[in-house]
Short mmCIF file of C-alpha atoms and ligand atoms in Angstrom, two decimals:
data_model
loop_
_atom_site.label_atom_id
_atom_site.label_comp_id
_atom_site.label_asym_id
_atom_site.label_seq_id
_atom_site.Cartn_x
_atom_site.Cartn_y
_atom_site.Cartn_z
CA MET A 171 20.23 12.66 53.55
CA LYS A 172 22.35 14.77 51.25
CA GLN A 173 25.82 13.99 49.96
CA TYR A 174 28.29 16.83 50.10
CA ASP A 175 31.24 17.80 47.93
CA VAL A 176 33.20 18.82 50.99
CA ILE A 177 32.85 18.30 54.73
CA ILE A 178 34.81 20.74 56.86
CA ILE A 179 35.43 19.88 60.50
CA GLY A 180 35.99 22.99 62.59
CA SER A 181 34.86 26.60 62.54
CA GLY A 182 38.00 28.58 63.28
CA ILE A 183 39.49 30.93 60.70
CA ALA A 184 40.77 27.98 58.61
CA GLY A 185 37.51 26.06 58.51
CA MET A 186 35.23 29.03 57.91
CA ASN A 187 37.36 30.63 55.21
CA ALA A 188 37.80 27.30 53.39
CA ALA A 189 34.02 26.81 53.56
CA LEU A 190 33.45 30.21 51.97
CA ARG A 191 35.99 29.60 49.22
CA PHE A 192 34.65 26.13 48.33
CA ALA A 193 31.11 27.55 48.34
CA GLU A 194 32.18 30.28 45.92
CA GLN A 195 33.18 27.45 43.55
CA ASN A 196 29.63 26.20 43.80
CA LYS A 197 30.59 23.21 45.91
CA LYS A 198 28.08 21.89 48.41
CA VAL A 199 29.79 22.30 51.77
CA LEU A 200 28.91 20.85 55.15
CA LEU A 201 30.56 22.77 57.97
CA ILE A 202 30.46 20.89 61.24
CA THR A 203 31.45 22.33 64.55
CA LYS A 204 31.48 20.92 68.03
CA ARG A 205 29.63 23.80 69.65
CA THR A 206 28.62 27.03 67.89
CA LEU A 207 30.41 28.59 64.92
CA GLN A 208 32.13 31.12 67.09
CA GLN A 209 33.49 28.78 69.72
CA SER A 210 37.02 28.27 68.50
CA ASN A 211 40.62 29.04 69.27
CA THR A 212 40.50 31.75 66.61
CA ARG A 213 37.95 33.61 68.67
CA LYS A 214 40.37 33.76 71.61
CA ALA A 215 43.27 35.17 69.57
CA GLN A 216 44.05 38.61 70.88
CA GLY A 217 47.29 39.79 69.29
CA GLY A 218 46.71 39.75 65.55
CA ILE A 219 47.84 38.41 62.21
CA ALA A 220 51.38 38.86 60.92
CA GLY A 221 52.07 39.92 57.35
CA VAL A 222 54.30 41.98 55.12
CA ILE A 223 52.54 45.33 55.09
CA ALA A 224 54.95 47.95 56.42
CA GLU A 225 57.17 49.74 53.94
CA GLU A 226 60.27 48.91 55.93
CA ASP A 227 59.34 45.20 55.96
CA SER A 228 60.01 42.53 53.34
CA VAL A 229 59.19 38.90 52.64
CA GLU A 230 62.84 38.02 53.33
CA GLN A 231 62.72 39.68 56.75
CA HIS A 232 59.47 38.01 57.80
CA VAL A 233 60.83 34.66 56.58
CA ARG A 234 64.05 35.23 58.52
CA ASP A 235 62.21 36.08 61.76
CA THR A 236 60.02 32.99 61.36
CA LEU A 237 63.07 30.79 60.88
CA VAL A 238 64.97 32.32 63.81
CA ALA A 239 61.99 31.86 66.16
CA GLY A 240 61.50 28.32 64.83
CA CYS A 241 65.20 27.45 65.46
CA ASN A 242 65.60 26.77 61.73
CA HIS A 243 63.65 23.59 62.18
CA ASN A 244 61.02 25.01 59.80
CA LYS A 245 60.36 23.87 56.25
CA LYS A 246 61.77 26.91 54.50
CA SER A 247 59.80 26.52 51.26
CA ALA A 248 56.54 26.44 53.24
CA VAL A 249 57.56 29.54 55.23
CA GLN A 250 58.36 31.39 52.01
CA PHE A 251 55.07 30.36 50.49
CA MET A 252 53.12 31.51 53.54
CA VAL A 253 54.87 34.85 53.84
CA GLN A 254 54.64 35.56 50.10
CA HIS A 255 50.88 35.18 50.46
CA SER A 256 50.59 37.18 53.68
CA THR A 257 49.67 40.54 52.15
CA ALA A 258 46.91 38.96 50.06
CA ALA A 259 45.67 37.03 53.08
CA ILE A 260 45.26 40.18 55.14
CA GLN A 261 43.61 41.87 52.16
CA ARG A 262 41.14 38.98 52.08
CA LEU A 263 40.13 39.77 55.66
CA ILE A 264 39.83 43.47 54.85
CA ASP A 265 37.61 42.61 51.86
CA LEU A 266 35.41 40.48 54.08
CA GLY A 267 35.02 43.44 56.41
CA VAL A 268 37.29 42.73 59.37
CA PRO A 269 37.57 46.13 61.06
CA PHE A 270 41.35 46.29 61.56
CA THR A 271 42.53 49.08 63.83
CA LYS A 272 43.81 52.02 61.81
CA GLU A 273 46.27 54.81 62.38
CA HIS A 274 46.37 57.84 60.09
CA ASN A 275 43.97 56.02 57.77
CA THR A 276 46.19 53.00 57.25
CA ILE A 277 46.27 49.63 59.01
CA ALA A 278 48.02 50.04 62.36
CA LEU A 279 50.74 47.50 63.07
CA THR A 280 51.81 46.22 66.45
CA GLN A 281 54.97 44.55 67.70
CA GLU A 282 55.27 41.09 69.18
CA ALA A 283 58.17 38.95 70.31
CA ALA A 284 60.90 38.00 67.81
CA HIS A 285 59.56 40.22 65.00
CA SER A 286 62.25 42.58 63.77
CA VAL A 287 59.65 45.16 62.69
CA ARG A 288 56.05 46.05 63.50
CA ARG A 289 54.08 43.73 61.21
CA ILE A 290 51.00 42.56 63.09
CA ALA A 291 47.61 43.77 61.95
CA PHE A 292 45.11 43.79 64.81
CA VAL A 293 41.66 44.76 65.98
CA ASP A 294 42.42 46.27 69.38
CA ASP A 295 42.97 43.19 71.58
CA TYR A 296 40.16 41.09 70.12
CA THR A 297 41.46 40.34 66.64
CA GLY A 298 40.31 36.71 66.65
CA ALA A 299 36.83 37.58 67.86
CA ALA A 300 36.47 40.21 65.14
CA ILE A 301 37.63 37.73 62.48
CA SER A 302 35.35 35.03 63.81
CA GLN A 303 32.32 37.36 63.84
CA THR A 304 33.01 38.54 60.29
CA LEU A 305 33.47 35.03 58.91
CA THR A 306 30.38 33.78 60.76
CA ARG A 307 28.30 36.51 59.14
CA HIS A 308 29.45 35.48 55.66
CA VAL A 309 29.16 31.75 56.30
CA ARG A 310 25.59 32.11 57.54
CA GLN A 311 24.64 33.96 54.35
CA GLN A 312 26.20 31.49 51.92
CA LYS A 313 23.56 29.17 50.46
CA ASN A 314 26.06 26.49 49.47
CA ILE A 315 27.13 26.01 53.09
CA THR A 316 25.12 23.81 55.43
CA ILE A 317 26.07 24.52 59.03
CA LEU A 318 25.82 21.79 61.62
CA GLU A 319 26.49 23.15 65.11
CA HIS A 320 26.82 20.97 68.22
CA ALA A 321 27.99 18.14 65.98
CA PHE A 322 30.88 16.11 67.31
CA ALA A 323 33.11 14.56 64.66
CA ALA A 324 33.63 11.08 66.09
CA ASP A 325 35.69 9.49 63.34
CA LEU A 326 36.88 9.80 59.79
CA LEU A 327 35.45 7.21 57.42
CA VAL A 328 38.49 5.74 55.73
CA GLU A 329 38.95 2.61 53.67
CA LYS A 330 42.20 1.48 52.04
CA GLY A 331 43.78 4.90 52.51
CA HIS A 332 40.82 6.80 51.05
CA CYS A 333 38.66 9.10 53.14
CA PHE A 334 35.03 9.20 52.09
CA GLY A 335 33.23 10.91 54.91
CA VAL A 336 32.83 11.53 58.61
CA GLN A 337 30.98 9.85 61.42
CA ILE A 338 29.41 12.42 63.68
CA ILE A 339 27.42 12.48 66.87
CA HIS A 340 24.55 14.92 66.57
CA LYS A 341 21.50 15.15 68.83
CA ASN A 342 22.63 11.98 70.62
CA LYS A 343 22.72 9.94 67.44
CA TYR A 344 25.56 8.66 65.31
CA LYS A 345 25.39 9.57 61.63
CA ASN A 346 27.70 8.77 58.75
CA ILE A 347 27.96 11.55 56.21
CA MET A 348 29.67 11.02 52.84
CA SER A 349 31.66 13.50 50.81
CA GLY A 350 34.28 13.77 48.08
CA LEU A 351 36.68 15.69 50.33
CA VAL A 352 37.08 16.02 54.08
CA VAL A 353 38.93 19.03 55.47
CA LEU A 354 40.22 18.67 58.99
CA ALA A 355 40.37 22.13 60.56
CA ALA A 356 39.65 20.97 64.08
CA GLY A 357 42.21 22.98 66.06
CA GLY A 358 44.73 21.89 68.65
CA PRO A 359 45.32 19.92 71.83
CA GLY A 360 45.53 22.74 74.41
CA GLN A 361 43.17 21.06 76.87
CA LEU A 362 45.69 18.26 77.35
CA TYR A 363 47.38 20.65 79.76
CA LEU A 364 46.21 21.76 83.17
CA HIS A 365 46.82 25.41 82.30
CA THR A 366 45.93 26.52 78.81
CA THR A 367 44.81 29.61 76.94
CA ASN A 368 42.65 27.36 74.74
CA PRO A 369 38.88 27.00 75.08
CA PRO A 370 37.35 23.81 76.58
CA ILE A 371 36.65 22.41 73.11
CA ALA A 372 40.37 22.04 72.31
CA THR A 373 40.50 18.35 73.21
CA SER A 374 42.66 17.18 70.27
CA ASP A 375 39.77 15.40 68.54
CA GLY A 376 41.05 16.19 65.04
CA LEU A 377 44.55 14.98 65.77
CA ALA A 378 43.33 11.77 67.42
CA MET A 379 40.88 11.04 64.62
CA ALA A 380 43.63 11.46 62.05
CA ILE A 381 45.99 9.24 64.03
CA ARG A 382 43.32 6.51 64.19
CA ALA A 383 42.83 6.82 60.45
CA GLY A 384 46.56 6.32 59.82
CA ALA A 385 47.56 9.91 59.01
CA THR A 386 51.23 10.78 59.28
CA CYS A 387 52.02 13.31 62.02
CA LYS A 388 55.15 15.30 62.71
CA ASP A 389 56.78 17.54 65.32
CA LEU A 390 54.16 16.93 67.99
CA GLU A 391 56.73 17.38 70.74
CA PHE A 392 56.77 21.12 70.02
CA ILE A 393 53.94 22.32 72.23
CA GLN A 394 54.21 26.06 72.58
CA PHE A 395 53.53 27.62 75.96
CA HIS A 396 52.44 31.23 75.98
CA PRO A 397 54.60 33.05 78.55
CA THR A 398 51.92 35.30 79.94
CA ALA A 399 48.52 34.01 80.95
CA LEU A 400 46.81 35.69 83.88
CA HIS A 401 47.72 33.86 87.06
CA LEU A 402 45.09 34.38 89.73
CA PRO A 403 44.35 31.34 91.85
CA GLY A 404 40.75 30.23 91.41
CA LYS A 405 40.25 32.27 88.26
CA PRO A 406 40.20 30.78 84.76
CA CYS A 407 43.28 31.03 82.58
CA PHE A 408 43.15 34.20 80.51
CA LEU A 409 45.64 35.33 77.87
CA ILE A 410 47.54 38.56 78.42
CA SER A 411 48.54 39.23 74.83
CA GLU A 412 52.15 39.40 73.79
CA SER A 413 51.28 42.79 72.33
CA VAL A 414 51.12 44.11 75.92
CA ARG A 415 54.85 43.44 76.04
CA GLY A 416 55.13 44.58 72.41
CA GLU A 417 53.70 47.93 73.44
CA GLY A 418 56.12 48.35 76.32
CA GLY A 419 55.12 46.00 79.16
CA TYR A 420 57.99 44.64 81.30
CA LEU A 421 58.31 41.34 83.10
CA VAL A 422 59.14 41.93 86.74
CA HIS A 423 59.19 40.45 90.21
CA ALA A 424 56.96 41.91 92.93
CA SER A 425 59.84 44.28 93.77
CA GLY A 426 59.61 45.75 90.26
CA LYS A 427 62.98 44.24 89.24
CA ARG A 428 63.20 43.19 85.58
CA PHE A 429 65.00 39.98 84.62
CA MET A 430 64.57 39.24 80.92
CA LYS A 431 67.85 40.84 79.86
CA ASN A 432 69.60 38.11 81.84
CA TYR A 433 68.17 35.60 79.40
CA HIS A 434 68.22 37.29 75.97
CA THR A 435 69.35 40.57 74.46
CA ASP A 436 65.81 41.14 73.15
CA GLY A 437 64.52 41.07 76.72
CA GLU A 438 60.72 40.80 76.95
CA LEU A 439 60.54 40.40 73.18
CA ALA A 440 62.81 37.36 72.92
CA PRO A 441 61.31 34.30 71.18
CA ARG A 442 58.38 32.88 73.08
CA ASP A 443 60.04 29.65 74.19
CA ILE A 444 62.86 31.62 75.80
CA VAL A 445 60.52 34.01 77.63
CA THR A 446 58.44 31.08 78.84
CA ARG A 447 61.43 29.25 80.30
CA ALA A 448 62.77 32.45 81.84
CA ILE A 449 59.47 32.99 83.69
CA PHE A 450 59.38 29.32 84.69
CA GLU A 451 62.85 29.77 86.20
CA GLU A 452 62.14 33.13 87.85
CA GLN A 453 58.96 31.79 89.44
CA LYS A 454 61.21 29.66 91.63
CA LYS A 455 62.23 32.95 93.29
CA GLY A 456 58.72 34.40 93.48
CA PRO A 457 55.70 35.43 91.45
CA VAL A 458 56.17 37.15 88.10
CA PHE A 459 54.17 40.10 86.78
CA ILE A 460 53.74 42.31 83.75
CA ASP A 461 54.29 45.96 84.53
CA ILE A 462 52.71 48.41 82.10
CA ARG A 463 51.87 51.08 84.66
CA HIS A 464 54.07 53.56 82.80
CA LYS A 465 51.43 53.83 80.06
CA LYS A 466 48.47 56.18 80.39
CA ARG A 467 45.17 54.72 81.53
CA THR A 468 43.35 56.20 78.53
CA TYR A 469 45.82 54.49 76.19
CA LEU A 470 45.47 51.12 77.95
CA GLN A 471 41.68 51.32 77.90
CA LYS A 472 41.68 52.05 74.19
CA ARG A 473 44.43 49.69 73.07
CA PHE A 474 43.56 46.72 75.33
CA PRO A 475 39.84 47.02 76.09
CA THR A 476 39.28 43.27 76.62
CA ILE A 477 42.26 42.80 78.90
CA TYR A 478 41.61 46.04 80.77
CA THR A 479 37.98 45.12 81.45
CA LYS A 480 38.70 41.51 82.38
CA LEU A 481 41.42 42.55 84.84
CA LYS A 482 39.19 45.23 86.27
CA SER A 483 36.52 42.59 86.95
CA TYR A 484 39.11 40.78 89.07
CA GLY A 485 40.04 43.95 90.92
CA ILE A 486 43.28 44.58 88.98
CA ASP A 487 43.75 48.01 87.48
CA MET A 488 46.47 47.55 84.88
CA ALA A 489 47.18 51.28 84.91
CA SER A 490 48.23 51.13 88.54
CA ASN A 491 48.69 47.43 89.46
CA LEU A 492 51.10 44.73 88.37
CA ILE A 493 49.47 41.88 86.40
CA PRO A 494 50.31 38.40 87.80
CA VAL A 495 51.23 36.05 84.95
CA SER A 496 52.38 32.51 84.36
CA PRO A 497 52.93 30.37 81.23
CA ALA A 498 50.13 28.23 79.81
CA ALA A 499 49.87 25.72 76.95
CA HIS A 500 48.95 27.66 73.84
CA TYR A 501 49.65 26.06 70.48
CA SER A 502 50.84 22.89 68.79
CA CYS A 503 53.59 23.57 66.23
CA GLY A 504 53.30 20.04 64.88
CA GLY A 505 50.33 18.07 63.61
CA VAL A 506 49.03 16.07 60.67
CA VAL A 507 51.53 16.34 57.83
CA ALA A 508 50.01 18.40 55.03
CA ASP A 509 51.49 19.87 51.85
CA LEU A 510 50.91 23.39 50.54
CA GLN A 511 47.41 22.41 49.43
CA GLY A 512 46.56 20.68 52.69
CA ARG A 513 46.94 17.17 51.27
CA THR A 514 47.75 14.43 53.77
CA ASN A 515 48.88 10.85 53.16
CA ILE A 516 45.21 9.81 53.16
CA THR A 517 43.52 10.45 49.83
CA ASN A 518 40.76 13.06 50.04
CA LEU A 519 41.69 14.00 53.61
CA LEU A 520 43.03 17.53 53.88
CA ALA A 521 44.34 19.28 56.99
CA ILE A 522 44.66 23.00 57.68
CA GLY A 523 45.11 25.28 60.67
CA GLU A 524 46.54 24.21 64.01
CA VAL A 525 45.77 20.53 63.51
CA ALA A 526 48.05 20.48 60.46
CA TYR A 527 51.81 20.37 60.19
CA THR A 528 52.89 22.40 57.17
CA GLY A 529 56.38 22.98 58.53
CA VAL A 530 56.01 26.74 58.82
CA HIS A 531 56.43 26.96 62.59
CA GLY A 532 59.54 24.89 63.13
CA ALA A 533 60.35 24.21 66.76
CA ASN A 534 58.68 27.39 68.04
CA ARG A 535 56.00 29.43 66.30
CA LEU A 536 56.59 33.11 65.66
CA ALA A 537 53.80 35.14 67.29
CA SER A 538 50.77 35.87 65.10
CA ASN A 539 51.88 33.49 62.37
CA SER A 540 49.11 31.07 63.32
CA LEU A 541 46.14 33.05 61.99
CA LEU A 542 48.28 33.73 58.93
CA GLU A 543 49.07 30.06 58.34
CA ALA A 544 45.45 29.06 58.83
CA LEU A 545 44.23 31.69 56.40
CA VAL A 546 46.84 31.12 53.67
CA PHE A 547 46.31 27.36 53.59
CA SER A 548 42.53 27.68 53.80
CA GLU A 549 42.84 29.45 50.44
CA THR A 550 45.11 26.89 48.77
CA VAL A 551 43.20 23.88 50.09
CA THR A 552 40.31 24.85 47.83
CA LYS A 553 42.49 24.11 44.79
CA ASN A 554 41.87 20.41 45.42
CA SER A 555 39.36 19.00 43.02
CA CYS A 556 36.62 16.91 44.52
CA LYS A 557 34.90 14.08 42.80
CA PRO A 558 31.78 12.70 44.44
CA THR A 559 32.52 9.67 46.56
CA LYS A 560 31.51 6.33 45.08
CA LYS A 561 30.43 5.16 48.50
CA SER A 562 26.75 4.63 48.71
CA GLU A 563 24.98 6.61 51.33
CA GLN A 564 24.99 5.10 54.77
CA PHE A 565 23.08 6.69 57.52
CA SER A 566 23.38 5.12 60.88
CA ILE A 567 21.10 6.16 63.68
CA GLU A 568 22.68 4.25 66.48
CA LYS A 569 21.98 6.17 69.67
CA THR A 570 24.63 7.38 72.07
CA GLU A 571 24.33 6.22 75.63
CA LYS A 572 23.83 8.35 78.72
CA ILE A 573 26.74 8.16 81.12
CA PRO A 574 25.81 6.97 84.62
CA PRO A 575 26.88 9.58 87.23
CA GLU A 576 29.52 7.30 88.79
CA GLN A 577 31.16 6.69 85.44
CA ARG A 578 31.03 10.38 84.58
CA LYS A 579 32.86 11.15 87.82
CA LYS A 580 35.53 8.63 86.92
CA LEU A 581 35.92 10.01 83.40
CA LEU A 582 36.33 13.55 84.71
CA GLN A 583 38.93 12.33 87.16
CA ILE A 584 40.88 10.65 84.33
CA ARG A 585 40.79 13.90 82.40
CA ARG A 586 42.00 15.90 85.39
CA GLU A 587 44.85 13.49 86.08
CA LEU A 588 45.87 13.40 82.43
CA ARG A 589 46.03 17.19 82.26
CA THR A 590 48.07 17.31 85.46
CA THR A 591 50.49 14.69 84.18
CA MET A 592 51.00 16.47 80.87
CA TRP A 593 51.55 19.79 82.64
CA HIS A 594 54.16 18.49 85.07
CA ASP A 595 55.85 15.79 83.01
CA VAL A 596 55.52 16.77 79.34
CA GLY A 597 55.49 20.51 79.94
CA ILE A 598 57.81 23.49 79.69
CA VAL A 599 60.86 21.65 81.03
CA ARG A 600 61.07 17.90 80.45
CA THR A 601 63.54 15.33 81.67
CA ALA A 602 63.99 11.68 80.73
CA MET A 603 62.55 10.89 84.15
CA THR A 604 59.42 13.04 83.86
CA LEU A 605 58.74 11.58 80.42
CA LYS A 606 59.08 8.06 81.78
CA HIS A 607 56.79 9.00 84.64
CA ALA A 608 54.23 10.35 82.16
CA GLN A 609 54.40 7.11 80.21
CA GLN A 610 53.52 5.15 83.34
CA SER A 611 50.77 7.56 84.37
CA ILE A 612 49.11 7.55 80.94
CA LYS A 613 49.20 3.75 80.90
CA THR A 614 47.54 3.64 84.32
CA LEU A 615 44.90 6.13 83.21
CA GLU A 616 44.19 4.11 80.07
CA GLN A 617 43.51 1.12 82.28
CA LYS A 618 41.28 2.91 84.78
CA ILE A 619 38.15 2.13 82.80
CA THR A 620 38.37 -0.67 80.27
CA PRO A 621 36.93 -0.44 77.80
CA LEU A 622 36.54 3.32 77.84
CA PRO A 623 32.87 4.11 77.16
CA THR A 624 33.12 5.96 73.84
CA ASN A 625 29.45 5.88 72.90
CA ASN A 626 29.08 9.42 74.23
CA ILE A 627 30.90 12.69 73.66
CA LEU A 628 32.75 12.92 76.98
CA GLY A 629 34.13 9.38 76.66
CA SER A 630 35.14 10.04 73.04
CA GLU A 631 36.91 13.26 74.00
CA ILE A 632 38.85 11.50 76.73
CA LYS A 633 39.82 8.71 74.37
CA ASN A 634 41.06 11.39 71.93
CA MET A 635 43.01 13.13 74.67
CA LEU A 636 44.67 9.89 75.71
CA ILE A 637 45.65 9.08 72.10
CA ALA A 638 47.04 12.58 71.51
CA ALA A 639 48.89 12.62 74.86
CA HIS A 640 50.44 9.28 74.10
CA THR A 641 51.60 10.43 70.65
CA ILE A 642 53.00 13.74 71.95
CA LEU A 643 54.81 11.92 74.71
CA THR A 644 56.32 9.40 72.28
CA ALA A 645 57.52 12.25 70.05
CA ALA A 646 59.05 14.00 73.08
CA GLN A 647 60.84 10.83 74.14
CA LYS A 648 62.32 10.39 70.67
CA ARG A 649 63.86 13.85 70.57
CA LYS A 650 66.74 13.60 73.02
CA ASN A 651 68.10 17.14 72.65
CA SER A 652 66.45 20.44 73.41
CA LEU A 653 65.12 22.43 70.50
CA GLY A 654 62.71 25.38 70.67
CA CYS A 655 59.61 24.49 72.68
CA HIS A 656 60.94 21.02 73.41
CA TYR A 657 63.30 21.62 76.31
CA VAL A 658 64.99 18.65 77.93
CA GLU A 659 67.00 19.19 81.06
C1 LIG B 769 48.97 36.89 71.81
O1 LIG B 769 48.15 37.77 71.64
O2 LIG B 769 49.89 36.97 72.61
C2 LIG B 769 48.84 35.60 71.05
C3 LIG B 769 49.47 35.74 69.75
C4 LIG B 769 49.81 34.41 69.18
O3 LIG B 769 49.76 33.39 69.86
O4 LIG B 769 50.21 34.37 68.02
#
């Protein structure tokens, strides 16, 4: 069994780009991913990637918008660093071959909430999928990268504050793999919530692993809810990109009456936390919709092909029907504390992407800054030097155990109840009482099966979800006043 210079956990934009950059330095990289390379949150990103490209834009303006959206809770130096590197980051994607949508031969830019200018580069409404496909192509060609798909990262191997590898579950066996550096790029905790735009893999494994290893975390109470996910009973949650509002979509009641101006002068393009709470409030009066019927069908088909087709498959014609929407958990603004080079408080453990807290998002992330953050810090993380670990190779082949059907049923029920609790009690609007209620419920769930069977992937995921939920809840209880995504009534 080989030793690696670097193990990267996660195959979103952060993980794949870091793998490519380390490989270019001739490092031996192991890229592990829970399912296939392209199953990630990145793949689901529709809107785009923000950056200073337009002539009328500037670093100062992008920084200012990020700080305003983040309620000035951001780490300003990190925001400046990210935005200063935004143009180069987008150029990196162009160089790799991401087919950004163009207008008059230059990169077209779209508008999203709380941006004072058009500054979001996009590939129609499937930007993340296009990025993911492009990176996958490069990663598969790079000889210095070993790809391990369907490999579940079970734990970080840490001793006396030093990380020296990862324990994985692969083909029903546990294996310990050693490396000089471990990069955590494992995404977010979206699946902790009953309604989420995130894929099923987003079960907060990276966050929980880091917490178990003693990593410092910050700002976990700031869970961002996307205002507009498709809301059709019985149908899976599906993102209706903010760029639909950016390109002129209104939020309305069934009667066609708009309401956003009652909440913010920027109306539909107010910061995301404000739009989310406005919809949450207005839903008490009746269902809420996006109305973009005033745009031509040919335009909608061309600009939003994914959304148009998906809605059509559900019998909704966005050129002539209202689109029913509701908020859904979308992104974690906090995470494992990491500096500008991804370094955490654990030696040789680096964190990038959604799992990391760099301080750029503050209390509420500015739209399309997430792909940017992930990309910028996946470049700087490769500045870390890696010495081979002194740990001798250990290779355990302990087998995982099959879950008996009764136990499986129980585990799935715990997961369902946890997601329901988080949605209702640690959701868009929180009160001291709902948080207390969540505390009780999580405790009860933790005691439903003791000990939790973690010698299989489902059990491990649920353990991770319980750890992450507990930590998010504790953070929410500590912050008594409302700020950004953390709203306490
Ligand atoms: C969207 O397309 O609305 C998502 C953009 C983002 O979350 O940054």
